[in-house]
Amino acid sequence: MNLRFPSFPFSIIIFLFPISLCCQNNILLFVSHEETYYSEYIVMQQALLAAGYTVDVRSTSDLQATTYMIPDGTTIEETANTLASSNYSQFTSQFLSYFGSPWNDAYNATPDSIPVNGRIQDIVNMNDYLALVVVGGVGAQAYNVDGMYDEQGLGSRMISATEVRNAAEKLNSLAVEALQQGKPVMGICHGAGIPAHWRYPIPDNTEVDSLGLSILSGSMATGFPEPETATFLEQLNISYRPNDPVVIGSPHLSLPQYLNGQHKILTIRDWYPQTIAHAALTLMNILDTYPATNDMTQNVNVLILHGGEVDPDNCDHTNRNNDIPCNYGGGVNLPADYTDLISLLEAHSDYDEYNFTVSDVNITGNGLPFDPDDLCSVFEYLNDFEVVLFYKHWSTGVTVELQNAIVTFAENGGGVVAIHHGLYNDIDPGGLNKNILVNSLFNAESAMNTWSANRTTFNLFNTNPGHFITTWGISYPETQQAPFSWNSNPLHPSANTGYSFYQRFELFDEIYNNTTFVGMPEFGREINHITPLFSNDLSPSGQCHTAGFSKVFDQNLDGVAGKLVYLQPGETIDNYQVTHAFGQTIRNAIKWSGHNASIIYPQNAWSSGTGNWTTSGNWNLGRVPLSCEEVIIPAQINPITVTIPSHGNHTIKSLRLGANVTMQMDSTTFFIIQD
């Protein structure tokens, strides 16, 4: 509505009522009645607890579960020190970086037993749990659903073979239910054999030769590094990944609702504390970053901001009217442009069920749907989308207010994705640049004055397994050891470190040799932290860890956050194919950043006492409210008056006044509230 307020003062009181929300945060963790490997149990349990989860530890009986380490009496510290290229100090730093709490060395010594909360057989269903984790140790092998069950324990600790079978089949039942509900399941080391032996339909003491397909049949797994692991996985039609610390598989299509369990079956190779912390963070990534299964088909409205198609007849870098220069010639070497992005997002993928509605604006074209020099004009237009994909190469057309509007869009709940040249920061002939985007939003750039590039074949290493962007629908070949180039520029501790081996896929593309983080960014998983996603194996090493990252963006810490993604490759058209791993990565980035995005209008709050409406310092945004801003003048302990000077003309989106607030203006002032 449009209102012109009369000349008398008025007050409005708004009562705000808190909303209480509750959600489950519980992980179901199974340990064998006998011979649970202690490092696998204690590091996983403590990681989950430190990260804020509750852990329900169950076994086959109500008795405490026995533990061991090899050699007998080995401590967590000693075990961590035996991992090649790592040590206990790195483990404790890793634990603190990942889970926000220091490792308690009181847990280093191996106890004879660990407490449990009861029997796994008594768990009715997975409704109260977010995930199922099976800890390893040689005792865990008794719970493979393989038709062969033996009693466990001695004397008063003896449990029958029937109870072992009941526990094994209950785990199978719970795992199937979890996957059908879209919840991840995990098996660690010897315990990784248990997911490999889960079946559907769930056997009932069936003979060995008629148990049916493994739910991992046709997928992949890892497990305890011994020859027997490769043998039984091959027999179950599962690809063995011996070097992967963590493998994320998917259920066989014979499992009803198998799509809900895609990329949610985790198997872990070994027992080292560093690997278990790596596995715990991978599990948490899945819990934190995957959209809910019923949201996978939810439509995402995407706006591509670009500078037009490549002009193959005149695309030299001296022609700035062509937005993307042909640095490597024509023909098959023509660079990708926004039309390749549209084709990628509108294509059908065999690896996802995403739905994108794609629009685009050439910001150097004619007839723009917004005024690029008016923040509110741009923001009002962006507000119709969940994701802005910034794909502009030259800074031409990238006005200050356009950039501020994109920052405002992200600050108020929108997703922003930049690919390749989106963070190339040149100065156009009119003096425009991308300083606001690179400094206030992404904290990364490729600066014009130091630019050079390398177009070659390289590996993109997944440095954050389990994150939706790096995981969903992406097939990684065999893992590879960390590249030599990282020696002089090691991974940041906030990466989900695999220490010796990393998943990677190969691509041929251009890398800017000078891409670097700028300002003083923080790294990690908190609000406004840069979260690593990918690194590459190219020199110079200074750019290798800028290959891909994300950020949850809430600059003013008001609880409303947008999501940012930057992906450094993006020159080569072939990499935009829907069948290419990088094409899937782009689709994942759009889906993640736009999932459940709900963009609100910016709020400008009064931060002073009695004063003048037009004094910038009286507002928390440091400016007089704009037409697209919701104005809040909060309740005051003592009465205040906000005066709007005579002959003013002010338009705002909405207005909320608290108690003891009076607004005063005269009849010469126009004050318009749009909503």
XYZ file of C-alpha atoms in Angstrom:
675
model
C 0.000 0.000 0.000
C 1.074 3.590 -0.550
C 0.453 5.891 2.375
C 0.988 9.578 2.935
C 1.123 10.152 6.657
C -0.617 13.191 8.131
C 1.212 15.786 10.125
C 0.362 14.452 13.591
C 2.791 12.188 15.491
C 1.919 8.520 15.973
C 3.191 5.380 17.702
C 2.851 1.708 16.795
C 3.581 -1.114 19.216
C 4.539 -4.541 17.843
C 4.687 -7.621 20.079
C 7.070 -10.344 18.962
C 6.516 -13.884 20.281
C 9.368 -16.416 20.302
C 8.868 -19.661 18.418
C 10.249 -22.809 19.997
C 11.485 -25.471 17.611
C 12.766 -28.912 18.500
C 14.470 -31.443 16.340
C 16.137 -34.804 16.815
C 19.903 -34.883 16.849
C 20.578 -38.485 17.765
C 23.005 -40.963 16.169
C 22.584 -44.723 16.661
C 25.996 -46.363 17.178
C 26.433 -50.147 17.301
C 29.382 -51.888 18.959
C 30.070 -55.606 19.021
C 29.427 -57.463 22.265
C 33.057 -58.620 22.134
C 36.268 -57.153 20.716
C 35.270 -53.660 19.623
C 38.282 -51.733 18.370
C 38.665 -48.898 20.847
C 40.082 -46.124 18.620
C 37.199 -46.509 16.177
C 34.610 -46.279 18.941
C 36.040 -43.499 21.090
C 37.065 -41.083 18.311
C 33.730 -41.465 16.507
C 31.712 -41.113 19.702
C 33.666 -38.099 20.960
C 33.586 -36.403 17.551
C 29.812 -36.706 17.369
C 29.378 -35.484 20.938
C 31.747 -32.544 20.386
C 29.784 -31.543 17.290
C 26.556 -31.423 19.288
C 25.003 -34.794 18.503
C 23.742 -37.247 21.070
C 24.952 -40.827 20.678
C 22.919 -43.897 21.597
C 25.426 -46.751 21.967
C 23.867 -50.188 21.519
C 25.212 -53.739 21.421
C 23.842 -57.280 21.470
C 23.325 -57.379 25.219
C 22.970 -55.020 28.155
C 26.504 -55.825 29.300
C 29.415 -53.523 28.673
C 31.173 -54.240 25.375
C 34.774 -55.418 25.541
C 37.465 -53.475 23.685
C 41.007 -54.002 22.451
C 43.839 -52.372 20.537
C 46.806 -53.982 18.763
C 49.357 -54.442 20.257
C 47.617 -54.929 23.583
C 47.679 -51.734 25.640
C 48.310 -49.428 22.671
C 47.016 -45.892 23.265
C 45.260 -43.459 20.947
C 48.433 -41.349 20.892
C 50.592 -44.300 19.867
C 48.128 -45.341 17.174
C 47.955 -41.815 15.742
C 51.753 -41.711 15.577
C 51.866 -44.860 13.419
C 49.930 -43.342 10.498
C 52.338 -42.525 7.693
C 52.911 -38.801 7.152
C 50.947 -37.898 10.282
C 51.186 -37.925 14.070
C 49.243 -37.428 17.294
C 49.742 -33.660 17.270
C 48.143 -33.443 13.844
C 45.256 -35.591 15.051
C 44.533 -33.324 18.018
C 44.692 -30.247 15.762
C 42.411 -31.996 13.285
C 39.904 -32.873 16.016
C 39.788 -29.304 17.302
C 39.433 -27.829 13.811
C 36.707 -30.264 12.776
C 34.565 -30.479 15.872
C 35.227 -27.278 17.791
C 36.460 -28.928 21.001
C 39.921 -30.129 22.047
C 40.618 -33.835 22.155
C 40.574 -35.077 25.750
C 43.728 -37.137 26.240
C 42.056 -38.843 29.201
C 40.508 -41.073 26.513
C 43.888 -42.193 25.161
C 44.287 -45.303 27.300
C 42.283 -48.339 26.190
C 39.761 -49.532 28.811
C 38.715 -53.155 29.114
C 35.116 -52.327 28.248
C 32.765 -49.511 27.286
C 29.208 -48.841 28.511
C 26.186 -49.409 26.281
C 22.626 -48.162 26.563
C 21.020 -51.495 25.790
C 20.446 -53.973 22.981
C 20.232 -53.137 19.289
C 17.442 -55.719 19.078
C 15.252 -53.444 21.198
C 15.417 -50.497 18.799
C 12.006 -50.395 17.152
C 12.870 -48.216 14.153
C 15.050 -45.339 12.915
C 12.495 -42.595 13.540
C 14.452 -41.124 16.462
C 17.847 -41.228 14.738
C 19.636 -39.254 12.027
C 22.150 -41.978 11.096
C 23.387 -45.484 11.900
C 27.096 -46.116 12.588
C 28.636 -49.590 13.012
C 32.007 -49.667 14.790
C 34.585 -52.260 13.801
C 36.934 -54.658 15.495
C 37.167 -58.387 14.835
C 34.040 -58.954 16.913
C 31.998 -57.005 14.366
C 32.489 -59.706 11.732
C 30.037 -61.898 13.632
C 27.235 -59.550 12.545
C 27.608 -59.980 8.803
C 24.309 -61.170 7.357
C 25.943 -64.222 5.765
C 23.978 -67.138 7.179
C 26.800 -68.120 9.535
C 26.423 -67.048 13.165
C 28.362 -68.109 16.252
C 27.930 -67.441 19.923
C 30.009 -64.658 21.435
C 31.662 -64.324 24.839
C 32.581 -66.655 27.650
C 30.912 -67.666 30.902
C 28.439 -65.073 32.150
C 29.117 -62.949 29.063
C 28.010 -65.674 26.669
C 25.348 -64.719 24.139
C 23.876 -67.317 21.827
C 24.273 -67.612 18.093
C 20.551 -66.899 17.847
C 21.008 -63.541 19.552
C 23.938 -62.717 17.281
C 21.746 -63.516 14.264
C 18.884 -61.443 15.694
C 21.238 -58.491 16.171
C 22.683 -58.869 12.651
C 19.250 -58.967 11.061
C 18.045 -56.053 13.202
C 21.008 -53.992 11.961
C 20.066 -54.980 8.411
C 16.467 -53.932 9.007
C 17.444 -50.600 10.564
C 19.913 -49.867 7.750
C 17.305 -50.511 5.055
C 14.835 -48.298 6.879
C 17.448 -45.556 7.318
C 18.319 -45.526 3.617
C 14.676 -45.490 2.597
C 14.225 -42.472 4.877
C 17.261 -40.752 3.339
C 19.500 -41.262 6.377
C 23.180 -42.250 6.058
C 24.650 -45.501 7.366
C 28.298 -46.271 8.084
C 30.559 -49.260 8.743
C 34.105 -48.802 10.056
C 37.092 -51.050 9.197
C 36.065 -54.641 10.047
C 32.613 -53.166 10.556
C 32.631 -52.042 6.902
C 31.922 -55.648 5.988
C 28.521 -55.363 7.663
C 27.016 -52.846 5.162
C 28.437 -54.995 2.348
C 26.458 -57.958 3.724
C 23.186 -56.100 4.255
C 20.497 -57.451 1.940
C 17.057 -56.744 0.645
C 14.754 -58.542 1.201
C 16.186 -59.054 4.672
C 16.984 -62.763 5.128
C 15.559 -64.800 7.963
C 18.300 -67.306 8.748
C 18.512 -68.155 5.044
C 21.099 -70.558 3.655
C 24.351 -68.941 2.569
C 23.856 -69.558 -1.137
C 20.403 -67.926 -1.259
C 20.799 -64.759 0.780
C 20.149 -62.424 -2.132
C 21.868 -59.300 -3.392
C 23.923 -57.033 -1.184
C 22.358 -53.591 -0.989
C 25.784 -52.341 -2.179
C 25.781 -54.601 -5.237
C 27.004 -52.620 -8.227
C 28.400 -49.874 -6.008
C 31.720 -49.559 -4.184
C 33.187 -49.909 -0.699
C 36.368 -50.169 1.279
C 37.206 -52.028 4.466
C 39.893 -53.585 6.620
C 43.065 -53.721 4.457
C 43.544 -57.455 4.020
C 43.164 -59.797 0.997
C 39.901 -61.244 2.345
C 38.208 -57.843 1.964
C 38.790 -57.771 -1.779
C 37.588 -61.364 -2.081
C 34.250 -61.021 -0.316
C 33.485 -57.653 -1.927
C 34.092 -59.148 -5.354
C 31.771 -62.042 -4.484
C 29.106 -59.510 -3.538
C 29.568 -57.560 -6.809
C 31.012 -54.535 -5.003
C 34.001 -52.603 -6.362
C 36.813 -52.564 -3.820
C 38.550 -49.232 -3.186
C 41.621 -50.244 -1.138
C 43.232 -46.802 -0.878
C 40.197 -44.639 -0.121
C 40.055 -43.738 3.575
C 36.294 -43.204 3.181
C 34.063 -44.506 0.393
C 30.508 -43.286 -0.158
C 28.329 -45.787 -1.989
C 24.706 -46.064 -3.045
C 22.130 -48.833 -2.650
C 21.237 -51.254 -5.410
C 18.194 -50.239 -7.427
C 16.335 -53.338 -6.198
C 15.962 -51.629 -2.824
C 12.581 -49.877 -2.713
C 13.039 -46.086 -2.598
C 16.721 -46.616 -3.376
C 17.038 -43.026 -4.613
C 16.583 -41.806 -1.039
C 19.751 -43.670 -0.074
C 21.925 -42.405 -2.931
C 25.457 -41.509 -1.774
C 24.671 -42.384 1.848
C 26.405 -45.729 2.515
C 29.794 -44.979 4.063
C 32.525 -47.559 4.518
C 35.786 -46.752 6.301
C 39.144 -48.354 5.564
C 41.039 -48.400 8.862
C 41.259 -47.660 12.554
C 43.625 -44.678 12.788
C 42.239 -41.779 14.849
C 42.874 -39.431 11.919
C 40.787 -41.624 9.592
C 37.939 -41.893 12.094
C 37.849 -38.100 12.501
C 37.866 -37.821 8.695
C 34.969 -40.287 8.536
C 33.015 -38.491 11.270
C 33.270 -35.188 9.422
C 32.236 -36.881 6.173
C 29.124 -38.190 7.916
C 28.386 -34.744 9.373
C 28.823 -33.185 5.926
C 26.100 -35.474 4.596
C 23.824 -34.618 7.508
C 24.496 -30.881 7.218
C 24.610 -30.265 3.456
C 22.346 -32.771 1.699
C 18.862 -31.496 0.879
C 16.057 -33.594 2.283
C 15.129 -36.396 -0.101
C 11.693 -34.932 -0.805
C 13.348 -31.615 -1.735
C 15.581 -33.038 -4.481
C 13.041 -32.189 -7.173
C 12.192 -28.792 -5.690
C 12.539 -26.155 -8.413
C 15.368 -23.621 -8.175
C 15.006 -20.306 -10.033
C 18.396 -19.314 -11.410
C 19.453 -15.987 -12.891
C 22.660 -15.915 -14.947
C 24.334 -12.490 -15.114
C 26.668 -12.439 -18.098
C 28.098 -10.317 -20.895
C 26.764 -12.074 -23.975
C 27.747 -14.934 -26.237
C 31.263 -15.450 -27.512
C 31.760 -13.725 -30.870
C 33.915 -16.250 -32.776
C 34.666 -13.668 -35.464
C 36.059 -11.070 -33.088
C 36.911 -12.483 -29.690
C 40.438 -11.210 -29.193
C 41.039 -9.811 -25.721
C 41.276 -6.325 -27.215
C 37.567 -6.466 -28.098
C 35.864 -5.818 -24.782
C 32.474 -5.902 -26.475
C 33.063 -9.651 -26.548
C 32.846 -10.599 -22.885
C 34.940 -13.783 -22.918
C 38.203 -13.563 -24.880
C 39.454 -16.432 -27.047
C 42.873 -16.802 -25.468
C 43.461 -20.206 -27.070
C 42.148 -19.703 -30.584
C 38.870 -20.565 -32.308
C 37.144 -23.742 -33.398
C 37.200 -26.428 -30.712
C 39.121 -24.001 -28.481
C 36.339 -21.433 -28.254
C 35.643 -20.683 -24.593
C 32.362 -21.574 -22.926
C 29.758 -18.858 -22.538
C 26.451 -18.490 -20.741
C 24.606 -20.563 -23.344
C 26.638 -23.596 -22.271
C 25.543 -22.979 -18.694
C 21.908 -22.816 -19.743
C 22.257 -26.073 -21.663
C 23.856 -27.745 -18.656
C 21.175 -26.631 -16.212
C 18.281 -27.459 -18.528
C 19.637 -30.896 -19.486
C 18.370 -34.167 -18.052
C 20.905 -35.835 -15.764
C 21.045 -39.539 -14.959
C 22.637 -38.622 -11.637
C 20.139 -36.194 -10.121
C 16.509 -35.132 -10.183
C 17.050 -31.366 -10.016
C 14.718 -28.915 -11.662
C 16.090 -25.525 -12.662
C 14.203 -22.615 -14.168
C 16.885 -20.538 -15.865
C 16.757 -16.858 -16.820
C 19.605 -14.643 -17.944
C 20.502 -10.975 -18.278
C 23.300 -9.514 -20.376
C 24.287 -6.667 -18.080
C 26.067 -4.848 -20.914
C 23.066 -5.187 -23.211
C 20.213 -2.829 -23.951
C 16.867 -2.669 -22.175
C 17.977 -3.979 -18.806
C 15.122 -5.045 -16.507
C 16.626 -2.942 -13.706
C 18.581 0.250 -13.203
C 22.198 -0.906 -12.591
C 22.913 2.300 -10.682
C 20.055 1.772 -8.211
C 20.618 -0.860 -5.524
C 16.899 -1.324 -4.840
C 16.038 -1.608 -8.511
C 18.558 -4.424 -8.927
C 17.641 -6.133 -5.648
C 13.920 -6.081 -6.421
C 14.692 -7.890 -9.674
C 17.038 -10.434 -8.068
C 14.414 -11.127 -5.429
C 12.458 -13.261 -7.923
C 15.263 -15.854 -7.945
C 16.871 -18.247 -5.481
C 20.329 -18.211 -7.092
C 22.334 -15.583 -8.937
C 25.042 -17.153 -11.102
C 27.624 -14.439 -11.701
C 29.309 -15.220 -15.027
C 30.573 -11.809 -16.179
C 34.199 -11.717 -17.355
C 35.036 -8.061 -17.946
C 34.057 -5.540 -15.278
C 32.180 -3.529 -17.890
C 28.615 -3.066 -16.647
C 29.475 -4.302 -13.156
C 28.435 -1.157 -11.333
C 28.907 -0.455 -7.659
C 25.174 -0.673 -7.013
C 24.845 -3.910 -8.974
C 27.543 -5.443 -6.779
C 25.979 -4.042 -3.611
C 22.642 -5.516 -4.672
C 24.235 -8.975 -5.121
C 25.830 -8.702 -1.677
C 22.463 -7.605 -0.247
C 20.780 -10.538 -2.009
C 23.219 -12.998 -0.393
C 23.035 -11.252 2.976
C 19.278 -11.699 2.972
C 19.089 -15.379 2.070
C 19.975 -15.730 -1.618
C 22.476 -18.070 -3.221
C 25.342 -16.673 -5.300
C 27.589 -18.841 -7.476
C 30.600 -17.593 -9.442
C 32.468 -19.687 -11.983
C 35.967 -19.174 -13.360
C 36.195 -15.615 -14.735
C 33.456 -14.430 -12.354
C 36.231 -13.453 -9.923
C 38.640 -12.138 -12.558
C 38.983 -8.536 -11.385
C 39.934 -6.106 -14.109
C 39.468 -2.334 -14.360
C 37.367 -1.398 -17.360
C 37.979 1.847 -19.335
C 35.289 3.587 -17.297
C 36.974 2.625 -14.014
C 34.572 -0.167 -13.021
C 35.878 -3.223 -11.183
C 34.632 -6.156 -9.082
C 36.140 -4.999 -5.800
C 32.910 -5.331 -3.824
C 32.218 -8.876 -5.000
C 35.739 -10.109 -4.400
C 36.341 -8.293 -1.108
C 32.928 -8.184 0.571
C 31.461 -11.466 -0.672
C 33.915 -14.127 -1.877
C 37.251 -12.973 -0.423
C 39.039 -14.273 -3.524
C 40.101 -12.865 -6.880
C 42.296 -13.112 -9.917
C 43.675 -9.589 -10.233
C 44.183 -8.073 -13.680
C 47.655 -6.678 -12.988
C 49.191 -10.073 -12.121
C 47.057 -12.281 -14.370
C 48.398 -15.249 -16.277
C 46.788 -18.581 -17.044
C 47.590 -22.216 -17.662
C 45.307 -24.397 -19.795
C 46.165 -28.030 -19.348
C 45.020 -31.384 -18.006
C 44.943 -31.562 -14.231
C 43.220 -33.207 -11.295
C 40.543 -31.611 -9.161
C 40.942 -33.100 -5.672
C 37.961 -33.459 -3.357
C 39.120 -31.887 -0.095
C 35.725 -32.045 1.586
C 34.183 -35.514 1.081
C 30.551 -35.830 2.041
C 29.720 -32.236 1.171
C 26.787 -32.282 -1.228
C 28.665 -30.278 -3.877
C 31.674 -32.619 -3.947
C 29.756 -35.873 -3.555
C 26.314 -36.135 -5.136
C 26.324 -37.906 -8.501
C 30.103 -37.604 -8.954
C 32.071 -40.716 -9.871
C 35.673 -40.506 -8.743
C 38.355 -42.807 -10.196
C 40.895 -44.404 -7.888
C 42.242 -42.058 -5.259
C 45.587 -40.368 -5.621
C 48.200 -39.247 -3.154
C 48.441 -35.571 -2.302
C 50.352 -33.766 -5.080
C 53.874 -32.481 -4.671
C 52.693 -28.892 -5.188
C 50.940 -29.015 -1.819
C 54.249 -29.379 0.028
C 54.880 -25.654 -0.229
C 51.218 -24.765 0.274
C 49.549 -27.369 2.494
C 45.822 -27.799 2.871
C 44.172 -25.566 5.421
C 43.250 -27.509 8.593
C 39.578 -26.847 7.897
C 39.698 -29.175 4.879
C 38.407 -32.705 5.468
C 41.887 -34.145 5.317
C 42.472 -37.638 3.941
C 46.206 -37.351 4.773
C 47.619 -39.843 2.266
C 44.957 -40.348 -0.439
C 42.306 -38.100 -1.960
C 39.452 -38.599 -4.386
C 39.939 -36.680 -7.631
C 38.732 -36.426 -11.189
C 40.637 -35.245 -14.242
C 39.727 -32.387 -16.544
C 41.248 -30.194 -19.224
C 40.686 -26.543 -18.463
C 42.171 -23.151 -17.740
C 43.450 -22.155 -14.328
C 44.319 -18.591 -13.420
C 47.802 -18.732 -11.939
C 47.213 -15.790 -9.605
C 43.860 -16.659 -8.018
C 44.222 -16.031 -4.309
C 42.224 -15.354 -1.192
C 42.070 -11.662 -0.295
C 41.402 -9.678 2.838
C 41.492 -11.640 6.071
C 39.072 -14.523 5.476
C 38.426 -17.131 8.133
C 38.366 -20.793 7.163
C 36.147 -23.466 8.635
C 32.503 -24.440 8.815
C 31.018 -21.571 10.771
C 29.012 -18.655 9.425
C 31.117 -16.430 7.116
C 33.935 -18.993 6.970
C 35.399 -20.202 3.697
C 34.838 -23.949 3.526
C 37.247 -25.812 1.202
C 35.719 -28.011 -1.492
C 38.389 -28.668 -4.123
C 42.098 -28.200 -4.735
C 44.149 -28.857 -7.857
C 47.633 -30.217 -8.543
C 48.958 -27.369 -10.680
C 51.790 -24.926 -10.123
C 52.174 -22.273 -8.937
C 50.942 -23.832 -5.728
C 49.577 -20.533 -4.400
C 46.376 -20.947 -6.409
C 45.798 -24.673 -5.890
C 43.446 -24.452 -2.890
C 41.222 -21.785 -4.462
C 39.896 -24.364 -6.941
C 36.533 -24.538 -5.190
C 35.003 -23.344 -1.936
C 31.714 -22.426 -0.316
C 30.571 -20.007 2.357
C 27.424 -19.517 4.398
C 27.136 -15.738 4.315
C 25.598 -13.662 7.114
C 27.701 -10.542 7.366
C 25.456 -8.740 9.867
C 24.884 -11.912 11.935
C 21.125 -11.455 12.027
C 20.437 -15.158 11.524
C 19.459 -14.790 7.855
C 22.139 -16.367 5.664
C 22.754 -16.931 1.981
C 25.095 -19.494 0.449
C 28.068 -18.793 -1.828
C 30.079 -21.098 -4.100
C 33.095 -20.418 -6.267
C 34.464 -22.952 -8.780
C 37.741 -22.001 -10.448
C 37.637 -24.069 -13.704
C 35.201 -23.139 -16.451
C 36.920 -22.251 -19.734
C 36.329 -25.483 -21.658
C 32.936 -26.245 -23.208
C 33.315 -30.014 -22.776
C 33.391 -29.606 -19.000
C 29.862 -28.158 -19.075
C 28.397 -31.430 -20.327
C 25.792 -32.987 -18.059
C 27.768 -36.260 -18.140
C 31.016 -34.633 -16.977
C 31.997 -34.661 -13.303
C 32.563 -30.900 -13.381
C 29.183 -30.381 -15.034
C 27.630 -32.338 -12.161
C 29.627 -30.219 -9.707
C 28.137 -27.033 -11.179
C 24.627 -28.497 -10.939
C 25.302 -29.499 -7.325
C 26.555 -25.996 -6.509
C 23.380 -24.417 -7.887
C 21.167 -26.896 -6.064
C 23.000 -26.480 -2.739
C 23.108 -22.690 -2.840
C 19.456 -22.399 -3.869
C 17.990 -25.144 -1.693
C 15.329 -23.712 0.625
C 16.499 -20.190 -0.176
C 14.031 -17.651 1.135
C 15.065 -14.118 0.349
C 13.831 -11.401 2.668
C 14.019 -7.671 2.190
C 16.948 -5.962 3.916
C 16.210 -4.522 7.325
C 17.484 -1.120 8.412
C 17.146 -0.607 12.146
C 17.223 2.614 14.136
C 20.268 2.565 16.402
C 20.018 5.909 18.164
C 17.797 7.806 20.586
C 15.752 10.840 19.605
C 17.012 12.068 16.269
C 16.623 12.931 12.616
C 15.434 10.282 10.115
C 17.862 11.573 7.474
C 21.000 11.254 9.618
C 22.859 8.211 8.278
C 24.557 7.498 11.590
C 21.193 6.879 13.265
C 20.732 3.637 11.273
C 22.513 0.324 11.702
C 23.224 0.045 7.952
C 24.874 3.463 8.051
C 22.469 4.947 5.538
C 19.011 6.494 5.369
C 16.485 3.717 4.569
C 16.012 2.822 0.917
C 12.801 1.948 -0.883
C 13.521 -1.814 -0.688
C 14.310 -1.843 3.041
C 12.133 -2.860 5.925
C 12.519 -0.243 8.631
C 12.573 -1.235 12.287
C 12.590 1.239 15.149
C 12.724 -1.038 18.173
C 11.029 -0.550 21.518
C 12.725 1.953 23.816
C 13.061 2.120 27.588
C 12.461 5.858 27.469
C 10.294 7.670 24.895
C 12.053 8.887 21.735
C 10.971 10.928 18.727
C 12.150 10.273 15.193
C 11.729 13.428 13.153
C 11.372 13.484 9.369
C 12.402 16.912 8.058
C 10.023 19.090 6.081
C 9.648 18.784 2.325
C 11.019 15.224 2.379
C 10.023 12.407 0.027
C 10.725 8.975 1.534
C 9.727 5.502 0.330
C 10.370 2.335 2.311
C 9.264 -1.274 2.014
C 7.667 -1.616 5.453
C 7.756 -0.123 8.932
C 7.780 -1.641 12.409
C 7.728 0.594 15.475
C 8.237 -0.559 19.030
C 6.913 0.870 22.267
C 7.861 4.424 23.303
C 8.595 5.466 19.709
C 6.981 8.504 18.110
C 7.468 9.581 14.507
C 6.950 13.232 13.669
C 6.599 14.996 10.303
C 4.632 17.864 8.809
C 2.226 18.102 5.900
C 4.980 18.949 3.421
C 6.516 15.482 3.770
C 5.598 12.457 1.689
C 6.225 9.147 3.467
C 5.325 6.029 1.457
C 5.181 2.483 2.835
C 4.885 0.016 -0.042
C 3.604 -2.991 1.913
